[in-house]
Amino acid sequence: VGFGIKNFAIIYYCIALSKGHACLGKLTARERILLLLDPDSFDEYDMFVEHRCTDFGMDSSKNKYPGDSVVTGRGRINGRLAYVFSQNTVGLYYLLAIIDNDFTVFGGSLSGAHAQKICKIMDQAAMVGAPVIGLNDSGGARIQEGVESLAGYADIFLRNVLCSGVVPQISLIMGPCAGGAVYSPALTDFTFMVKDTSYLFITGPDVVKSVTNEDVTQEQLGGAKTHTAVSGVAHRAFENDIDALLNLREFFNYLPLSNRDPAPVCECHDPSDRLVPELDTIVPAESTKAYDMLDIIHSIVDEREFFEIMPTYARNIVVGFARMNGRTVGIVGNQPKVASGCLDINSSVKGARFVRFCDAFNIPLITFVDVPGFLPGTAQEYGGIIRHGAKLLFAFAEATVPKITVITRKAYGGAYDVMSSKHLRGDANYAWPTAEVAVMGAKGAVQIIFRGKEADAEEEYVDKFANPFPAAMRGFVDDIIQPSTTRMRICHDLDVLAGKSQSSPWKKHANIPL
Amino acid sequence: MAYCNRSKRLNSLFLLQWETLCPRWCLITSHKLYSSVYDPNEKTFEKILIANRGEIACRVIKTCKKMGIKTVAIHSDVDANAVHVKMADESVCVGPAPTSKSYLNMDAIMEVIRKTRAQAVHPGYGFLSENKEFAKRLASEGVTFIGPDTHAIQAMGDKIESKLLAKNAKVNTIPGFDGVVKDADEAVTIAREIGYPVMIKASAGGGGKGMRIAWDDEETREGFRFSSQEAASSFGDDRLLIEKFIDNPRHIEIQVLADKHGNALWLNERECSIQRRNQKVVEEAPSTFLDPETRRAMGEQAVALAKAVKYSSAGTVEFLVDSSKNFYFLEMNTRLQVEHPVTECITGLDLVQEMIRVAKGYPLRHKQADIPINGWAVECRVYAEDPYKSFGLPSIGKLSQYQEPLHLPSVRVDSGIQQGSDISIYYDPMISKLITYGSNRAEALIRMEEALDNYVIRGVAHNISLLREVIIHPRFVQGDISTKFLPEVYPDGFKGHKLTDLERRELLATAASLYMAEQLRSQRFLGTPRIPIAKSKRSSWELSVRLGDGIYPVAVSKDGSSFSRISRNASGETSIQFLGTVYKLQILTKVAAELSKYMPEKAAEDTSSILRSPMPGTVVAVSVKPGDMVSEGQEICVIEAMKMQNSMIAAKTGKVKAVHCKAGDTVGEGDLLVELE
């Protein structure tokens, strides 16, 4: 039997290739694993598992095939262990085509057996301490199985939750993903999508039409653009399957295997004491003028390499992974180029989720602050900016990983406190000479203090507070540093802080304002 | 095409050093290729104001520092952190970014002179350097203008008057119409009299601005319109003149140096024939074309002209030289030229020092017989512009990485920018002047090739690829050049270096080796991980490299010049600068490459029905409105960038769907201007 199955797998693979799935622009489940993992490193599990459904003629031998509709196993990415499952609509069509030329059933749909396979690798990943990567491409629940399929989903959800904060979980959406299937990616740490070929929605366009009478295409409803720019459900989108898988390999290198491991350190060819002279002039003289926080980030991190998370959503805050002297760090920065870098609902939530991921997985946090405050207005207040802004505050305050903060320009009001300030257990808090730590901008402050009667007051306020000295005199910033030395200072601090150990009072878990 | 590359470089590549990222702090470290003597006892000015920006301001400050003179820099608000500001002893802001409000703002500059008590002003080139009004105002306040006196500026600044003066001084001149042209009809009449081709140029012009060549009546009319607009915006004077256009000419100019005591010298020639849109790109001294007799004849005529206008200070007499070595006077530039360093290299003089001495009233220290031609010097103008678009359209941005090749011997770089500087739409897009020197031309050119290959510029488009192609082109190497060199050699526009088979293999091998070095490096984690890392035991890899339209299989095995990697991403897309040109490659493993054919094709934007701005600039005029019918080739709008007017034309016949710009708008590269249906 074993021999037969092996041959079968090869036939399936060859036919899938030769049939040419160019029309769909998608790869098969196995091809995806082949590209994602190191060559010859994939060990497959449960290749013989079959579904157990007997209704609607599903028990007939022509409706059964070994492995069911998902490929699971473990392998290596750049030598490091990862557990992978790969669902596939395309591969299965071809698989069935070989068996009886029936293209119509299954389509990667989730059966009890399918769920069981996924749960098995998730349990092992949590036990061993290695990330789980899901390549999602599934038509949803297998309707023939009924409640068995729903139970399968719930089993996966439970494991997603139990694994959360234990091992990194990454979902790469590579096809349609509807109904219950969307909640597993939503529970994982990162959700990436493939442009034009992947969709995520609770209900498809037909149901939307019948319920709300809205006309909407799949792409508009749940395409990569919608989720990376509008809803914030997905963290990044890639051009096609190959681009996505190769980027995932690169991304994987930033992550520790589990919460038991420190942030990985790669070989680094960028000197840790490199000076960055252009930073001395990067902040414009006028405090109203914008500059690009990404310029600062790129010039400080190793080899200008920055893996940005959610680059097209809530662009007034920049978050992502980089390395400093080879060690993975999480970077959070206000982006003065977009909405003056203010904090609003979306940017607070985006920042908070990223900070909590870094804290859970021992990744040091580096925060670049240029924030004029929280965004005012009814839209924000009605939307609950108080509740959502509190998430970012909560996340920074509870984080016990090394926290380094650099105030490049404005640090006004409550937003100053939120952005990894000294008061929230910041380990190293620096200010550039251009920093202004104050309750608000000089103009507004003078209007309140003097009701606009004092003409010279604005200048007085600028002299007093539009500089980093009041904060430095009170020890709220540890030092005022030359911007060109920022990289050097951060690298030195990270070396020292690698031994940091800090704990919070015992609790079952904290109650973040969701 | 399959072949095996056994890369010998691979092992060394494992230790790839990130040289380009090394910190570097250079303000005053250029190699000096002149050997002037600075006499500390010779009394000179105490403080000089430099009424300019960028490389020329830095150049002047360097000499001032050597002579022990204090310097005052002026700057616009966007230049507050510019290199010239940092180099100067004092600096004052004279206004906002637009030049008319800052570097051309005479009132503000005069105020600074009063406040800082500068005794003299060096105007550099451009801006106020040939402005007689400025020289007059300085004189009235007792401040020395480091340049010729007002009379010479006026006489030579006006092309019509200068031509008459040259004629009287028995300098050879080009046949043409000695007067101001009133309108397009008169332009056509005059052009017909002189005989086509003719050159229409601004009377007050210089530097190629407001200059057009016309081969027939229609082009004359069009040229008249553009030139007068450009002349008006560049010089505030729209008077034009017309002259015979000399076909296939060389542009050779003579540097002259004169004092206030009636002495004048000629400091040999500069060959400036390599031009695009009448702006010089590559210059050298001496010229391969001149024999000693012609050189002396040109030099003596230049000196005669200088004496005729009682010229003092450094100046340049430009000539057109035809293939039979007949030369015609073109114009005289009464200022320091951009390309003065090549003359400094071969004569050993510091022209800025000589200008300051002359301005102070000292007689020249040299006799004509003392002026040597030592060796050979070549200058390339490195511009922030895209050479693939009509030999260079301006590009703007931040210099994210910048490193001058000063570690090489006999290289001089005159620049006014540093890593992190912004190249903005407000000023000239020149990044630097790269000068190399050698005992002979071949040596200077080899050094230039090396210097260009070692120049690191990231963040803006630059013309290194074009410069490198020019200096290695067989015609240039033989000295067979004219002002038409670029359009003749690249009739379809510049497309970058054409790889030979051998070079392509080297590029592919390099790219593949870099890729593998990167891949292997990404498996190296430091420390001892809890779960051991399973290292690949492979010693050879099969890759597939896409370069242009070709896909090449490359095998890399472990036992296994002039390139630098620009960028890469996880999808294997890599840019490599090789032989000056940046090549885009995509490197994938063999498996990934095979699977690539199943990826969907992304639909490309139909570009014939939309018009995008090819460069950053300002919209001067829009000649269509929605609903208009336009025919292919019809002008849709005019964009002015770096003081050049560019006519945007329709790529096909159709109806205008939408107009996204209006006159006065500032547009960026790639901005949508007009859509057709």
PDB file of C-alpha atoms in Angstrom, chain B residues 479-662:
ATOM      1  CA  GLY B 479      38.748  62.234 -29.426  1.00  0.00           C
ATOM      2  CA  ASP B 480      36.248  62.128 -32.304  1.00  0.00           C
ATOM      3  CA  ILE B 481      33.562  64.233 -30.660  1.00  0.00           C
ATOM      4  CA  SER B 482      31.281  67.177 -31.347  1.00  0.00           C
ATOM      5  CA  THR B 483      28.421  68.867 -29.544  1.00  0.00           C
ATOM      6  CA  LYS B 484      26.184  66.325 -31.294  1.00  0.00           C
ATOM      7  CA  PHE B 485      27.979  63.386 -29.725  1.00  0.00           C
ATOM      8  CA  LEU B 486      25.103  62.153 -27.569  1.00  0.00           C
ATOM      9  CA  PRO B 487      22.287  62.306 -30.145  1.00  0.00           C
ATOM     10  CA  GLU B 488      24.593  60.781 -32.783  1.00  0.00           C
ATOM     11  CA  VAL B 489      25.835  57.910 -30.636  1.00  0.00           C
ATOM     12  CA  TYR B 490      22.446  57.251 -29.034  1.00  0.00           C
ATOM     13  CA  PRO B 491      19.908  58.211 -31.715  1.00  0.00           C
ATOM     14  CA  ASP B 492      17.109  56.379 -29.859  1.00  0.00           C
ATOM     15  CA  GLY B 493      18.073  57.769 -26.481  1.00  0.00           C
ATOM     16  CA  PHE B 494      20.409  56.363 -23.888  1.00  0.00           C
ATOM     17  CA  LYS B 495      19.509  52.835 -22.858  1.00  0.00           C
ATOM     18  CA  GLY B 496      22.332  51.955 -20.490  1.00  0.00           C
ATOM     19  CA  HIS B 497      25.360  49.786 -21.021  1.00  0.00           C
ATOM     20  CA  LYS B 498      24.982  47.016 -23.621  1.00  0.00           C
ATOM     21  CA  LEU B 499      26.333  43.840 -22.105  1.00  0.00           C
ATOM     22  CA  THR B 500      28.642  41.628 -24.106  1.00  0.00           C
ATOM     23  CA  ASP B 501      28.267  37.872 -23.610  1.00  0.00           C
ATOM     24  CA  LEU B 502      31.237  37.821 -21.301  1.00  0.00           C
ATOM     25  CA  GLU B 503      29.980  40.747 -19.263  1.00  0.00           C
ATOM     26  CA  ARG B 504      26.530  39.195 -19.013  1.00  0.00           C
ATOM     27  CA  ARG B 505      28.061  36.037 -17.611  1.00  0.00           C
ATOM     28  CA  GLU B 506      30.034  38.051 -15.095  1.00  0.00           C
ATOM     29  CA  LEU B 507      26.906  39.921 -14.040  1.00  0.00           C
ATOM     30  CA  LEU B 508      24.859  36.740 -13.710  1.00  0.00           C
ATOM     31  CA  ALA B 509      27.633  35.052 -11.768  1.00  0.00           C
ATOM     32  CA  THR B 510      27.966  38.030  -9.462  1.00  0.00           C
ATOM     33  CA  ALA B 511      24.237  38.271  -8.887  1.00  0.00           C
ATOM     34  CA  ALA B 512      23.920  34.562  -8.239  1.00  0.00           C
ATOM     35  CA  SER B 513      26.872  34.564  -5.843  1.00  0.00           C
ATOM     36  CA  LEU B 514      25.492  37.528  -3.927  1.00  0.00           C
ATOM     37  CA  TYR B 515      22.134  35.822  -3.698  1.00  0.00           C
ATOM     38  CA  MET B 516      23.638  32.617  -2.383  1.00  0.00           C
ATOM     39  CA  ALA B 517      25.879  34.464   0.059  1.00  0.00           C
ATOM     40  CA  GLU B 518      22.747  36.142   1.389  1.00  0.00           C
ATOM     41  CA  GLN B 519      20.838  32.867   1.554  1.00  0.00           C
ATOM     42  CA  LEU B 520      23.629  31.126   3.425  1.00  0.00           C
ATOM     43  CA  ARG B 521      24.011  34.046   5.764  1.00  0.00           C
ATOM     44  CA  SER B 522      20.347  33.969   6.668  1.00  0.00           C
ATOM     45  CA  GLN B 523      20.918  30.461   8.079  1.00  0.00           C
ATOM     46  CA  ARG B 524      23.574  31.654  10.471  1.00  0.00           C
ATOM     47  CA  PHE B 525      22.103  32.453  13.880  1.00  0.00           C
ATOM     48  CA  LEU B 526      24.329  33.325  16.803  1.00  0.00           C
ATOM     49  CA  GLY B 527      24.049  31.743  20.229  1.00  0.00           C
ATOM     50  CA  THR B 528      22.943  28.194  20.960  1.00  0.00           C
ATOM     51  CA  PRO B 529      19.278  27.756  20.151  1.00  0.00           C
ATOM     52  CA  ARG B 530      17.098  25.399  22.204  1.00  0.00           C
ATOM     53  CA  ILE B 531      16.133  23.459  19.077  1.00  0.00           C
ATOM     54  CA  PRO B 532      19.293  22.892  17.010  1.00  0.00           C
ATOM     55  CA  ILE B 533      19.407  24.507  13.593  1.00  0.00           C
ATOM     56  CA  ALA B 534      19.402  22.019  10.729  1.00  0.00           C
ATOM     57  CA  LYS B 535      22.027  23.397   8.406  1.00  0.00           C
ATOM     58  CA  SER B 536      21.823  22.680   4.726  1.00  0.00           C
ATOM     59  CA  LYS B 537      24.466  20.219   3.650  1.00  0.00           C
ATOM     60  CA  ARG B 538      24.274  21.269   0.045  1.00  0.00           C
ATOM     61  CA  SER B 539      27.350  22.537  -1.703  1.00  0.00           C
ATOM     62  CA  SER B 540      25.757  23.492  -5.003  1.00  0.00           C
ATOM     63  CA  TRP B 541      22.587  25.252  -5.970  1.00  0.00           C
ATOM     64  CA  GLU B 542      20.607  25.618  -9.147  1.00  0.00           C
ATOM     65  CA  LEU B 543      19.201  29.064  -9.675  1.00  0.00           C
ATOM     66  CA  SER B 544      17.312  30.846 -12.359  1.00  0.00           C
ATOM     67  CA  VAL B 545      18.109  34.483 -13.027  1.00  0.00           C
ATOM     68  CA  ARG B 546      15.865  36.797 -14.992  1.00  0.00           C
ATOM     69  CA  LEU B 547      17.674  39.697 -16.643  1.00  0.00           C
ATOM     70  CA  GLY B 548      15.624  41.853 -18.983  1.00  0.00           C
ATOM     71  CA  ASP B 549      13.635  39.454 -21.170  1.00  0.00           C
ATOM     72  CA  GLY B 550      16.021  36.542 -20.746  1.00  0.00           C
ATOM     73  CA  ILE B 551      15.927  33.809 -18.142  1.00  0.00           C
ATOM     74  CA  TYR B 552      19.292  32.218 -17.436  1.00  0.00           C
ATOM     75  CA  PRO B 553      19.923  29.092 -15.409  1.00  0.00           C
ATOM     76  CA  VAL B 554      22.945  29.497 -13.159  1.00  0.00           C
ATOM     77  CA  ALA B 555      24.599  26.871 -11.020  1.00  0.00           C
ATOM     78  CA  VAL B 556      26.511  28.045  -7.972  1.00  0.00           C
ATOM     79  CA  SER B 557      28.981  25.769  -6.256  1.00  0.00           C
ATOM     80  CA  LYS B 558      30.917  26.335  -3.087  1.00  0.00           C
ATOM     81  CA  ASP B 559      34.406  25.373  -4.335  1.00  0.00           C
ATOM     82  CA  GLY B 560      34.412  27.776  -6.472  1.00  0.00           C
ATOM     83  CA  SER B 561      35.203  43.915 -10.597  1.00  0.00           C
ATOM     84  CA  SER B 562      33.325  46.673 -10.534  1.00  0.00           C
ATOM     85  CA  PHE B 563      29.951  45.962  -9.053  1.00  0.00           C
ATOM     86  CA  SER B 564      27.890  47.002  -6.081  1.00  0.00           C
ATOM     87  CA  ARG B 565      24.505  45.819  -4.999  1.00  0.00           C
ATOM     88  CA  ILE B 566      21.858  48.467  -4.734  1.00  0.00           C
ATOM     89  CA  SER B 567      18.870  46.718  -3.336  1.00  0.00           C
ATOM     90  CA  ARG B 568      17.208  43.362  -2.899  1.00  0.00           C
ATOM     91  CA  ASN B 569      14.005  41.984  -1.506  1.00  0.00           C
ATOM     92  CA  ALA B 570      12.693  38.651  -0.380  1.00  0.00           C
ATOM     93  CA  SER B 571      11.295  37.839  -3.830  1.00  0.00           C
ATOM     94  CA  GLY B 572      14.811  37.710  -5.204  1.00  0.00           C
ATOM     95  CA  GLU B 573      14.493  41.023  -7.049  1.00  0.00           C
ATOM     96  CA  THR B 574      17.922  42.564  -7.027  1.00  0.00           C
ATOM     97  CA  SER B 575      19.438  45.689  -8.534  1.00  0.00           C
ATOM     98  CA  ILE B 576      23.129  45.621  -9.276  1.00  0.00           C
ATOM     99  CA  GLN B 577      25.193  48.492 -10.554  1.00  0.00           C
ATOM    100  CA  PHE B 578      27.594  46.922 -13.017  1.00  0.00           C
ATOM    101  CA  LEU B 579      29.797  48.878 -15.415  1.00  0.00           C
ATOM    102  CA  GLY B 580      27.965  52.017 -14.348  1.00  0.00           C
ATOM    103  CA  THR B 581      24.510  50.842 -15.338  1.00  0.00           C
ATOM    104  CA  VAL B 582      21.960  49.575 -12.851  1.00  0.00           C
ATOM    105  CA  TYR B 583      20.568  46.187 -13.905  1.00  0.00           C
ATOM    106  CA  LYS B 584      17.412  44.711 -12.450  1.00  0.00           C
ATOM    107  CA  LEU B 585      17.528  40.978 -11.968  1.00  0.00           C
ATOM    108  CA  GLN B 586      15.266  38.466 -10.347  1.00  0.00           C
ATOM    109  CA  ILE B 587      16.954  35.479  -8.806  1.00  0.00           C
ATOM    110  CA  LEU B 588      14.893  32.485  -7.805  1.00  0.00           C
ATOM    111  CA  THR B 589      15.660  28.898  -7.034  1.00  0.00           C
ATOM    112  CA  LYS B 590      15.052  26.606  -9.967  1.00  0.00           C
ATOM    113  CA  VAL B 591      11.866  25.265  -8.371  1.00  0.00           C
ATOM    114  CA  ALA B 592      10.442  28.695  -7.646  1.00  0.00           C
ATOM    115  CA  ALA B 593      11.265  29.781 -11.189  1.00  0.00           C
ATOM    116  CA  GLU B 594       9.464  26.785 -12.670  1.00  0.00           C
ATOM    117  CA  LEU B 595       6.401  27.480 -10.560  1.00  0.00           C
ATOM    118  CA  SER B 596       6.489  31.169 -11.510  1.00  0.00           C
ATOM    119  CA  LYS B 597       4.854  30.421 -14.822  1.00  0.00           C
ATOM    120  CA  TYR B 598       1.625  29.657 -12.977  1.00  0.00           C
ATOM    121  CA  MET B 599       1.487  33.084 -11.385  1.00  0.00           C
ATOM    122  CA  PRO B 600      -1.110  35.452 -12.801  1.00  0.00           C
ATOM    123  CA  GLU B 601       0.083  38.201 -15.102  1.00  0.00           C
ATOM    124  CA  LYS B 602      -0.622  41.593 -13.592  1.00  0.00           C
ATOM    125  CA  ALA B 603      -2.268  43.843 -16.134  1.00  0.00           C
ATOM    126  CA  ALA B 604      -0.046  46.754 -17.025  1.00  0.00           C
ATOM    127  CA  GLU B 605      -1.492  50.235 -17.032  1.00  0.00           C
ATOM    128  CA  ASP B 606      -2.352  51.492 -20.510  1.00  0.00           C
ATOM    129  CA  THR B 607       0.002  54.411 -20.776  1.00  0.00           C
ATOM    130  CA  SER B 608      -1.031  55.737 -24.167  1.00  0.00           C
ATOM    131  CA  SER B 609      -4.239  57.229 -22.817  1.00  0.00           C
ATOM    132  CA  ILE B 610      -2.705  58.882 -19.788  1.00  0.00           C
ATOM    133  CA  LEU B 611      -0.031  61.494 -19.523  1.00  0.00           C
ATOM    134  CA  ARG B 612       2.172  61.438 -16.458  1.00  0.00           C
ATOM    135  CA  SER B 613       4.770  63.980 -15.508  1.00  0.00           C
ATOM    136  CA  PRO B 614       8.179  62.564 -16.457  1.00  0.00           C
ATOM    137  CA  MET B 615       9.899  64.716 -13.835  1.00  0.00           C
ATOM    138  CA  PRO B 616       9.140  66.906 -10.866  1.00  0.00           C
ATOM    139  CA  GLY B 617       8.427  70.522 -11.771  1.00  0.00           C
ATOM    140  CA  THR B 618       5.881  73.267 -12.196  1.00  0.00           C
ATOM    141  CA  VAL B 619       3.074  73.335 -14.757  1.00  0.00           C
ATOM    142  CA  VAL B 620       3.522  76.479 -16.851  1.00  0.00           C
ATOM    143  CA  ALA B 621       0.622  76.085 -19.234  1.00  0.00           C
ATOM    144  CA  VAL B 622      -2.120  73.603 -20.023  1.00  0.00           C
ATOM    145  CA  SER B 623      -3.353  73.861 -23.603  1.00  0.00           C
ATOM    146  CA  VAL B 624      -6.300  71.444 -23.456  1.00  0.00           C
ATOM    147  CA  LYS B 625      -9.521  71.107 -21.488  1.00  0.00           C
ATOM    148  CA  PRO B 626     -11.828  68.113 -20.950  1.00  0.00           C
ATOM    149  CA  GLY B 627     -13.746  67.287 -24.093  1.00  0.00           C
ATOM    150  CA  ASP B 628     -11.102  68.646 -26.501  1.00  0.00           C
ATOM    151  CA  MET B 629      -9.937  66.459 -29.345  1.00  0.00           C
ATOM    152  CA  VAL B 630      -6.171  66.114 -29.538  1.00  0.00           C
ATOM    153  CA  SER B 631      -4.080  64.548 -32.255  1.00  0.00           C
ATOM    154  CA  GLU B 632      -0.980  62.462 -31.720  1.00  0.00           C
ATOM    155  CA  GLY B 633       2.022  64.668 -31.090  1.00  0.00           C
ATOM    156  CA  GLN B 634      -0.031  67.700 -30.129  1.00  0.00           C
ATOM    157  CA  GLU B 635       1.184  69.712 -27.173  1.00  0.00           C
ATOM    158  CA  ILE B 636      -0.943  69.110 -24.077  1.00  0.00           C
ATOM    159  CA  CYS B 637       0.905  71.063 -21.457  1.00  0.00           C
ATOM    160  CA  VAL B 638       4.260  72.573 -20.623  1.00  0.00           C
ATOM    161  CA  ILE B 639       6.231  71.709 -17.515  1.00  0.00           C
ATOM    162  CA  GLU B 640       9.103  73.739 -16.208  1.00  0.00           C
ATOM    163  CA  ALA B 641      11.704  71.906 -14.171  1.00  0.00           C
ATOM    164  CA  MET B 642      15.019  73.321 -13.067  1.00  0.00           C
ATOM    165  CA  LYS B 643      14.340  76.309 -15.345  1.00  0.00           C
ATOM    166  CA  MET B 644      13.900  74.139 -18.473  1.00  0.00           C
ATOM    167  CA  GLN B 645      10.572  74.161 -20.270  1.00  0.00           C
ATOM    168  CA  ASN B 646       9.413  70.793 -21.516  1.00  0.00           C
ATOM    169  CA  SER B 647       6.501  70.312 -23.853  1.00  0.00           C
ATOM    170  CA  MET B 648       4.303  67.291 -23.044  1.00  0.00           C
ATOM    171  CA  ILE B 649       2.655  65.803 -26.113  1.00  0.00           C
ATOM    172  CA  ALA B 650      -0.230  63.398 -26.698  1.00  0.00           C
ATOM    173  CA  ALA B 651       0.837  59.792 -27.342  1.00  0.00           C
ATOM    174  CA  LYS B 652      -2.275  59.099 -29.421  1.00  0.00           C
ATOM    175  CA  THR B 653      -5.210  60.829 -31.022  1.00  0.00           C
ATOM    176  CA  GLY B 654      -8.255  61.055 -28.810  1.00  0.00           C
ATOM    177  CA  LYS B 655     -10.630  63.052 -26.699  1.00  0.00           C
ATOM    178  CA  VAL B 656      -9.472  64.560 -23.422  1.00  0.00           C
ATOM    179  CA  LYS B 657     -11.255  62.831 -20.561  1.00  0.00           C
ATOM    180  CA  ALA B 658      -9.887  64.715 -17.601  1.00  0.00           C
ATOM    181  CA  VAL B 659      -7.237  67.297 -16.823  1.00  0.00           C
ATOM    182  CA  HIS B 660      -5.609  66.845 -13.435  1.00  0.00           C
ATOM    183  CA  CYS B 661      -3.346  69.856 -13.397  1.00  0.00           C
ATOM    184  CA  LYS B 662      -3.529  73.587 -13.904  1.00  0.00           C
TER     185      LYS B 662
END
